Tab-separated table of C-alpha atoms in Angstrom:
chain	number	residue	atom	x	y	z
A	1	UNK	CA	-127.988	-81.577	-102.101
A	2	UNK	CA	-125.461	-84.391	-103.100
A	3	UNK	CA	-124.691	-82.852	-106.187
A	4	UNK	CA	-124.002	-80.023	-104.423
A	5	UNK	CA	-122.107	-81.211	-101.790
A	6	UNK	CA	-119.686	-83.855	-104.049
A	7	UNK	CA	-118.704	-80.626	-105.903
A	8	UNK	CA	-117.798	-78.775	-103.297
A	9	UNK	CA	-115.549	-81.707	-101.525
A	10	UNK	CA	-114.491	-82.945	-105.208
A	11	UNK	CA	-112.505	-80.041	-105.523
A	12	UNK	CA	-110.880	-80.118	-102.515
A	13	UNK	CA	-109.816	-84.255	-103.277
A	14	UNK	CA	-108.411	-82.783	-106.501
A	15	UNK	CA	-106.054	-80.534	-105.278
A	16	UNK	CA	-105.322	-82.543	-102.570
A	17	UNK	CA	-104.096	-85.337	-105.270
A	18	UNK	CA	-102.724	-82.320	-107.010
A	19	UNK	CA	-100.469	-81.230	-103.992
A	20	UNK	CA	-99.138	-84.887	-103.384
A	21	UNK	CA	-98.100	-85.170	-106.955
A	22	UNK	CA	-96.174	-81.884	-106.254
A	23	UNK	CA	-94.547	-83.585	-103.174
A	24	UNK	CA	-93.885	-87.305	-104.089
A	25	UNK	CA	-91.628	-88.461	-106.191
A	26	UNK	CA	-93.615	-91.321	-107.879
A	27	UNK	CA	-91.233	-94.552	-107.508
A	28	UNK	CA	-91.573	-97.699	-108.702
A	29	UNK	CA	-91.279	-98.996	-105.217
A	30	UNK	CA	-93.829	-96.587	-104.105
A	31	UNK	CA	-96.436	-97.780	-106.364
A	32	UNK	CA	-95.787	-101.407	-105.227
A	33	UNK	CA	-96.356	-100.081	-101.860
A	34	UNK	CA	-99.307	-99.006	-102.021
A	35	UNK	CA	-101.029	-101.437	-104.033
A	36	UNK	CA	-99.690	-104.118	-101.590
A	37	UNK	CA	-101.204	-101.765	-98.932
A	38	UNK	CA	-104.569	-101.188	-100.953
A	39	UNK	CA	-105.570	-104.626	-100.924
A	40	UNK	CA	-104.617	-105.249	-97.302
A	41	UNK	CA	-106.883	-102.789	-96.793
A	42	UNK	CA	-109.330	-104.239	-98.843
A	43	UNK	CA	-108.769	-107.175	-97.062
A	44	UNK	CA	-109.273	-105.618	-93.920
A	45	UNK	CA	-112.814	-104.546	-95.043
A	46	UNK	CA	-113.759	-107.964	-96.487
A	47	UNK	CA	-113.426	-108.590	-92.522
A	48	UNK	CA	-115.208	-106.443	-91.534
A	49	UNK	CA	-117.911	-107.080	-94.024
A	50	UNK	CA	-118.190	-110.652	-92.555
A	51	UNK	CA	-118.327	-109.388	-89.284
A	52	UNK	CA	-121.373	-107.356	-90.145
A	53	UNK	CA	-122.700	-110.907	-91.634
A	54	UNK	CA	-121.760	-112.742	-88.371
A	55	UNK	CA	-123.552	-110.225	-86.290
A	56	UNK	CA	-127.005	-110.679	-88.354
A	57	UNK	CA	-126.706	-114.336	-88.722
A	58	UNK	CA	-129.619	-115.017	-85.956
A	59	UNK	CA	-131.923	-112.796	-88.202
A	60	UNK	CA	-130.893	-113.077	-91.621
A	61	UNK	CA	-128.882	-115.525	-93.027
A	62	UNK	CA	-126.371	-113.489	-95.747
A	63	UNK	CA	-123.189	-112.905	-97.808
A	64	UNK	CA	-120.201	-111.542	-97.211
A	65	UNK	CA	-120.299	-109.898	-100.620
A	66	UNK	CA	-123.152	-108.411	-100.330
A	67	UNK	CA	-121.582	-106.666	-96.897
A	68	UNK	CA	-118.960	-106.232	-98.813
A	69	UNK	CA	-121.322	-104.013	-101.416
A	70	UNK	CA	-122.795	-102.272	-98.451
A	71	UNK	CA	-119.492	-101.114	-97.097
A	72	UNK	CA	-117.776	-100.131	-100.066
A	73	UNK	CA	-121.427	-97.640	-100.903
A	74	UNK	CA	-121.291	-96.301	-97.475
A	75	UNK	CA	-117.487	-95.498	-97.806
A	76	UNK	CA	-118.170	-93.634	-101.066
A	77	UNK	CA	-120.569	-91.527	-99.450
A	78	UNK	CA	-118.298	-90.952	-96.396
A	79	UNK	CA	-115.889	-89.483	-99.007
A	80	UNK	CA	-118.088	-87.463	-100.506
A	81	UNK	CA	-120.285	-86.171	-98.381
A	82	UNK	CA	-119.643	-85.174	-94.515
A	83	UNK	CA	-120.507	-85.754	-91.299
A	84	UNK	CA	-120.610	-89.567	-92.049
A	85	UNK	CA	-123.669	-90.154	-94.066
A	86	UNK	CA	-122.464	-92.840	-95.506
A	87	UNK	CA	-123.339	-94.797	-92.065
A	88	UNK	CA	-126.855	-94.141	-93.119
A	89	UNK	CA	-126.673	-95.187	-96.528
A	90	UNK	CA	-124.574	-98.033	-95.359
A	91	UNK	CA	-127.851	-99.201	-93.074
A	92	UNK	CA	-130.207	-98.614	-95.507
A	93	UNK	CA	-128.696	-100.862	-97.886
A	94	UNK	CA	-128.500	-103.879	-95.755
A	95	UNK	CA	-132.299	-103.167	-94.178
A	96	UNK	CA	-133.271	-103.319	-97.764
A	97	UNK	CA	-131.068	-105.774	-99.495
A	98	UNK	CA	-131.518	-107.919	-95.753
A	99	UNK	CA	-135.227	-107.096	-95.768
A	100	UNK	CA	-134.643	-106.645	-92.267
A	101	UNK	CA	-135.709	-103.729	-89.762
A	102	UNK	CA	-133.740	-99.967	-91.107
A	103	UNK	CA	-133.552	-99.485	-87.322
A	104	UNK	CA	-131.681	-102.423	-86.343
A	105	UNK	CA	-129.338	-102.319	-89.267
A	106	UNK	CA	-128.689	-98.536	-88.273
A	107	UNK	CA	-127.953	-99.860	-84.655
A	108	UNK	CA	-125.335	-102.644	-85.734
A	109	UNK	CA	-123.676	-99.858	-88.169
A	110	UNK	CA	-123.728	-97.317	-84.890
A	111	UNK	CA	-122.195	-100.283	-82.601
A	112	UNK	CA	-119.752	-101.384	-84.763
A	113	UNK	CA	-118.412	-97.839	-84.377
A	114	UNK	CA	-118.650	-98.131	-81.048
A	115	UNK	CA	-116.553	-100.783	-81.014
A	116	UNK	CA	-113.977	-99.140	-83.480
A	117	UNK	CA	-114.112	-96.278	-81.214
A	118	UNK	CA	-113.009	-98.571	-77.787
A	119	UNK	CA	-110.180	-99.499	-80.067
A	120	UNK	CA	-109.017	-96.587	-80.493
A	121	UNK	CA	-109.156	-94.906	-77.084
A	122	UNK	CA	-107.096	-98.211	-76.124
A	123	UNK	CA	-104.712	-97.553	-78.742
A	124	UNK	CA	-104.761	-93.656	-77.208
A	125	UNK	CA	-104.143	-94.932	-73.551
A	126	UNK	CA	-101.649	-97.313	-74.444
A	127	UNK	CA	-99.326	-94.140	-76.808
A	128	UNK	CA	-100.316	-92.547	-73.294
A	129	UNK	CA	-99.080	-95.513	-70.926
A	130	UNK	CA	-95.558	-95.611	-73.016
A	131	UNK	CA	-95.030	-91.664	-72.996
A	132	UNK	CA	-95.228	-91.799	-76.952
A	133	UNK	CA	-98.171	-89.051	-77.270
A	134	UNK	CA	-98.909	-86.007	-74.813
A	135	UNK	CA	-102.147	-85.679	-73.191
A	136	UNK	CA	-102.458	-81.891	-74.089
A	137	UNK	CA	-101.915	-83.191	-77.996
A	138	UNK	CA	-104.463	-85.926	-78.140
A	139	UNK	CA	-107.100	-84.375	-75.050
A	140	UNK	CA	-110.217	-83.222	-77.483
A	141	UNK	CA	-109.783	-86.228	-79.431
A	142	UNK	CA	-109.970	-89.019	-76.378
A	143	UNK	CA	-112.762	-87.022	-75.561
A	144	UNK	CA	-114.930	-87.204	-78.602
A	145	UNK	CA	-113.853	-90.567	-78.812
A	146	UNK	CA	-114.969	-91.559	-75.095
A	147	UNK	CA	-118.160	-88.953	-75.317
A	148	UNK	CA	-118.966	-91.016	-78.504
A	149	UNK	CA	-118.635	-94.522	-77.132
A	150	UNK	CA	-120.307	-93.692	-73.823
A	151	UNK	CA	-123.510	-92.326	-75.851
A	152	UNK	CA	-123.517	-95.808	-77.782
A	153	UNK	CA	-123.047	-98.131	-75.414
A	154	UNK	CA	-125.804	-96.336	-73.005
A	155	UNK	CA	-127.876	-96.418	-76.121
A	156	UNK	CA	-127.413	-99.681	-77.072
A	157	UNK	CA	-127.318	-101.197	-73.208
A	158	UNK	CA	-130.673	-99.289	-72.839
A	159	UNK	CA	-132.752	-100.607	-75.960
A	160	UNK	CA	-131.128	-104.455	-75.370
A	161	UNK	CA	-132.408	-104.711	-71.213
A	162	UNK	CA	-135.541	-102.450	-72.181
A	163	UNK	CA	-134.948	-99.886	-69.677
A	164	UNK	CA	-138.097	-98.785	-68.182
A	165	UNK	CA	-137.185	-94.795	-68.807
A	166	UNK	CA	-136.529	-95.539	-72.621
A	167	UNK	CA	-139.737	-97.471	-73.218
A	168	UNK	CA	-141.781	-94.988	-71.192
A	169	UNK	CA	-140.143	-92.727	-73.609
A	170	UNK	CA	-141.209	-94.098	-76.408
A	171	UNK	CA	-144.626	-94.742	-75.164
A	172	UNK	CA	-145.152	-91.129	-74.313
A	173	UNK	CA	-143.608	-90.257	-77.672
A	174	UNK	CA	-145.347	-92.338	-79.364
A	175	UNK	CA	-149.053	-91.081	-78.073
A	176	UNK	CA	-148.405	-87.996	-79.949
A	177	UNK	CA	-149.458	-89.451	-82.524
A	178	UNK	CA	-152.505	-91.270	-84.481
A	179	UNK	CA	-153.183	-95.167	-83.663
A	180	UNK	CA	-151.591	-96.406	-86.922
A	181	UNK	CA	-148.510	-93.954	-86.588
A	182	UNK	CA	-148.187	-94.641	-82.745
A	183	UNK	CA	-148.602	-98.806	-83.497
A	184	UNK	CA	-146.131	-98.291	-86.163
A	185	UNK	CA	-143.595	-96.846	-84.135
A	186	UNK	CA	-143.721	-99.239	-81.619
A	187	UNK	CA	-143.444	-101.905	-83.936
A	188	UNK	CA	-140.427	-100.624	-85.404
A	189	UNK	CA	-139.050	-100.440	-82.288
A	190	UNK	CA	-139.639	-103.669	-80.549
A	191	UNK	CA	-138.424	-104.866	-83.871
A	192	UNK	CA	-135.005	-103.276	-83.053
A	193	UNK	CA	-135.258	-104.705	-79.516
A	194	UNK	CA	-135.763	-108.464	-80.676
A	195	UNK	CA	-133.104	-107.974	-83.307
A	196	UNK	CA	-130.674	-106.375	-80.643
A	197	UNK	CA	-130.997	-109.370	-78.369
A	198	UNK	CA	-130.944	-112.032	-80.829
A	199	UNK	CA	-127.260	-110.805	-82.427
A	200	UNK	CA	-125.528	-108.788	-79.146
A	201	UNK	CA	-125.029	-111.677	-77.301
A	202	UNK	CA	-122.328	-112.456	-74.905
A	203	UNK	CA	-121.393	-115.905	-76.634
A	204	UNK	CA	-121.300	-114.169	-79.920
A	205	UNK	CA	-118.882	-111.106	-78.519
A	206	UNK	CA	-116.026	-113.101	-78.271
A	207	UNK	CA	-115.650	-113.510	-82.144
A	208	UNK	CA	-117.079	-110.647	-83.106
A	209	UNK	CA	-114.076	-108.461	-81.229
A	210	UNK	CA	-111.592	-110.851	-82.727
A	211	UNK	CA	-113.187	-109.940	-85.769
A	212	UNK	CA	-112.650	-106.286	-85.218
A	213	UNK	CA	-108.920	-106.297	-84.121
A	214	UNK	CA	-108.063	-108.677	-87.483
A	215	UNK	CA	-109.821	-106.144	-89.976
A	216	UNK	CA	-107.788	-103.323	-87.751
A	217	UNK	CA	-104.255	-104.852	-87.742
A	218	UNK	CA	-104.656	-105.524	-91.200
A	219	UNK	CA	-105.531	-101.432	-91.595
A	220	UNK	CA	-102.727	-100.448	-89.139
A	221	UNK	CA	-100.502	-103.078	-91.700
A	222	UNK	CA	-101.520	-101.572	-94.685
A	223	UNK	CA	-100.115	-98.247	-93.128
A	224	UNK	CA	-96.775	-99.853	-92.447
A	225	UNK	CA	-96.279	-100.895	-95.839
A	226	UNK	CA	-96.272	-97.409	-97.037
A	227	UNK	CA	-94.667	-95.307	-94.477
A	228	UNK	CA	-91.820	-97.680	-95.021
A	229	UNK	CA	-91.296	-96.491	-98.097
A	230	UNK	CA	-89.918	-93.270	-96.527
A	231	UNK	CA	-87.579	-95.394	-94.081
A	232	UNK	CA	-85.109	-92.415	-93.792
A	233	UNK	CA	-87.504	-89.899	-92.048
A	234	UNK	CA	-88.604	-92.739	-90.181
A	235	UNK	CA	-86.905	-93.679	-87.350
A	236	UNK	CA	-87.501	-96.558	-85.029
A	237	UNK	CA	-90.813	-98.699	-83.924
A	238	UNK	CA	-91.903	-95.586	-82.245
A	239	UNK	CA	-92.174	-93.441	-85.381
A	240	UNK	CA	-93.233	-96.491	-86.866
A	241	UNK	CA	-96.259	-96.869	-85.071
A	242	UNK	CA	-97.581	-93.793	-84.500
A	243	UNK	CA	-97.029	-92.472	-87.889
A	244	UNK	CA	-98.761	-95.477	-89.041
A	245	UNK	CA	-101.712	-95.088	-86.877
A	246	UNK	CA	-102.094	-91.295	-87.643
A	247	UNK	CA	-104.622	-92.124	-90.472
A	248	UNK	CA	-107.067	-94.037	-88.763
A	249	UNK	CA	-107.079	-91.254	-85.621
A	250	UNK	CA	-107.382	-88.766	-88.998
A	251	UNK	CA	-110.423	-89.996	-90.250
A	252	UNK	CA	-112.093	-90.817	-86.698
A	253	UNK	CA	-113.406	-86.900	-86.696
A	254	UNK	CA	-116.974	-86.806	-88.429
A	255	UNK	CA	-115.706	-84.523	-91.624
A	256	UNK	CA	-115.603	-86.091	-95.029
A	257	UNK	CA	-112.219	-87.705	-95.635
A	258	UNK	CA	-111.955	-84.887	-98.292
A	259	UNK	CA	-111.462	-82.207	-95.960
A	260	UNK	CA	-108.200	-82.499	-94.791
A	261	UNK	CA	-107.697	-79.844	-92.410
A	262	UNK	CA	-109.875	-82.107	-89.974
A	263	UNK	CA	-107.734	-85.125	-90.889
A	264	UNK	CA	-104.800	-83.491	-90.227
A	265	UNK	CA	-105.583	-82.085	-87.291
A	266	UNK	CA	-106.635	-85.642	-86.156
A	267	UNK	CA	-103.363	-87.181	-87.615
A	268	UNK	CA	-100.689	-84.456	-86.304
A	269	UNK	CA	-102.076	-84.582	-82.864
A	270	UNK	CA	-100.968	-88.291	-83.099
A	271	UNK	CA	-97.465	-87.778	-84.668
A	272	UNK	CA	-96.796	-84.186	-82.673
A	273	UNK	CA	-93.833	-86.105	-81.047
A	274	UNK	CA	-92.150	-87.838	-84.467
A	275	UNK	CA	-88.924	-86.283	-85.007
A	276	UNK	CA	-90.282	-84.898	-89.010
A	277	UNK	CA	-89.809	-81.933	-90.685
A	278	UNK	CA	-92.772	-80.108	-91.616
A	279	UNK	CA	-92.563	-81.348	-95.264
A	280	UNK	CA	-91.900	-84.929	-94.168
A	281	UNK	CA	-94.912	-84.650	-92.144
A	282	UNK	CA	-96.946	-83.237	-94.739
A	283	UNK	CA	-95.948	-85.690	-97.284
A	284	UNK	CA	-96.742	-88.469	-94.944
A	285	UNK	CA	-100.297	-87.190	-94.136
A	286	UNK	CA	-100.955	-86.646	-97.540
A	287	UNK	CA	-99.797	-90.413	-98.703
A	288	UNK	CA	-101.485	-92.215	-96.000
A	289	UNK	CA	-104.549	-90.044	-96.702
A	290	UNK	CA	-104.223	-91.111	-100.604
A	291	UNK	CA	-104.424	-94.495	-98.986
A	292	UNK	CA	-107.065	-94.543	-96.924
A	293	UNK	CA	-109.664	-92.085	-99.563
């Protein structure tokens, strides 16, 4: 099925590439550009892979290279293959490299994107609050992005208290099947429950959002260094900044990076209001995609 599947979205990344070639001129100060804004985004991973350390410090004491490895496999597979599987490969390879619990390791990976979804929605309401975006532009996107975060924060509010509805849930569920199935089910998922409340704590919140807005200003910078390469379509801190967010609202929809009519649908609705021709745009959407694949 992977095989399958990285053909099928290979081709598309190739004549992607093949269609930017077409439409940039390559510049010396274009390559500079980008790779001063490929290792800011590098660093802003390296961030984000010790935030994924920080988090599991209570249970498992590890490196921030070995996050580092984690992230880097999961991206692969989120370029490669869609719908963000790379979230579960991602979990996977800290539950085994961790030897810690798949299902708690799944739930960090799920709340971190919880928390990259918040961010966001705020970024969404504050293009809102300065008349910079139109509702009617960016209305299905709040809305996955708010539908999304609801669904993980009632997920992850519910399995940290122990609601009584979700662990009569699980109880019932769990009778469908055999005593050794049915214990191990349970124990997989009070597993999840002590691991939840031993890392989501309110002391450790503080630094773990501080965390998350470093590893996304350093994204959102990486951005900036390229679209000012093209300072003449680019006019103003307005532009500036929504062109330079575009990417990140891009890649939020759950297609593989390599499918860019999802991206750009995702990016445009963020830059519908950026005084750009419609090759300007396109060029733009197609560097800072470049970028962020």
């Amino acid at each position: 099925v992977s095989i399958v599947l990285f053909i099928v979205f290979s081709s598309d990344i190739l004549k992607s590439f093949e269609i930017l070639r077409q439409l940039v001129p390559l510049s010396s100060g274009l390559v500079v550009a980008m790779l001063v804004a490929v290792v800011l985004q590098l660093a802003g991973h390296v961030v984000r892979a010790y935030k994924m350390r920080y988090i599991l410090m209570p249970v498992r004491q590890g490196t921030t290279k070995f996050q580092f490895r984690a992230l880097s496999l999961g991206y692969l597979f989120n370029t490669v293959l869609p719908l963000r599987i790379g979230e579960l490969i991602r979990s996977y390879v800290i539950a085994t490299g961790e030897k810690t619990s798949w299902g708690l390791s799944l739930m960090l990976v799920v709340f971190e994107r919880g928390i990259d979804a918040l961010f966001l929605l705020v970024g969404l309401v504050i293009l809102l609050g300065l008349g910079w975006v139109s509702w009617p532009s960016i209305m299905t996107m709040f809305f996955l992005l708010l539908v999304f975060m609801a669904v993980v924060s009632i997920g992850i509010y519910a399995t940290l208290y122990e609601q009584r509805y979700l662990i009569s849930l699980i109880d019932k569920g769990s009778n469908l099947f055999n005593q050794s199935i049915r214990q191990g089910i349970r124990f997989k998922v009070w597993s999840v429950i002590y691991g939840l409340q031993k890392t989501i704590t309110r002391k450790r919140m503080g630094p773990y959002l501080l965390l998350s807005l470093t590893s996304w200003g350093l994204y959102f910078a990486s951005a900036v260094v390229v679209v000012a390469q093209f300072g003449g379509t680019v006019i103003g801190a307005k532009d500036m900044s929504l062109i330079s967010a575009s990417p990140y609202y891009g890649v939020s929809i759950p297609a593989g990076p390599a499918g860019l009519g999802a991206y750009s649908a995702g990016a445009s609705a963020v830059t519908e209001q950026v005084r750009l021709t419609h090759s300007e745009r396109t060029t733009l959407n197609l560097t800072l995609w470049a970028l962020v694949v």
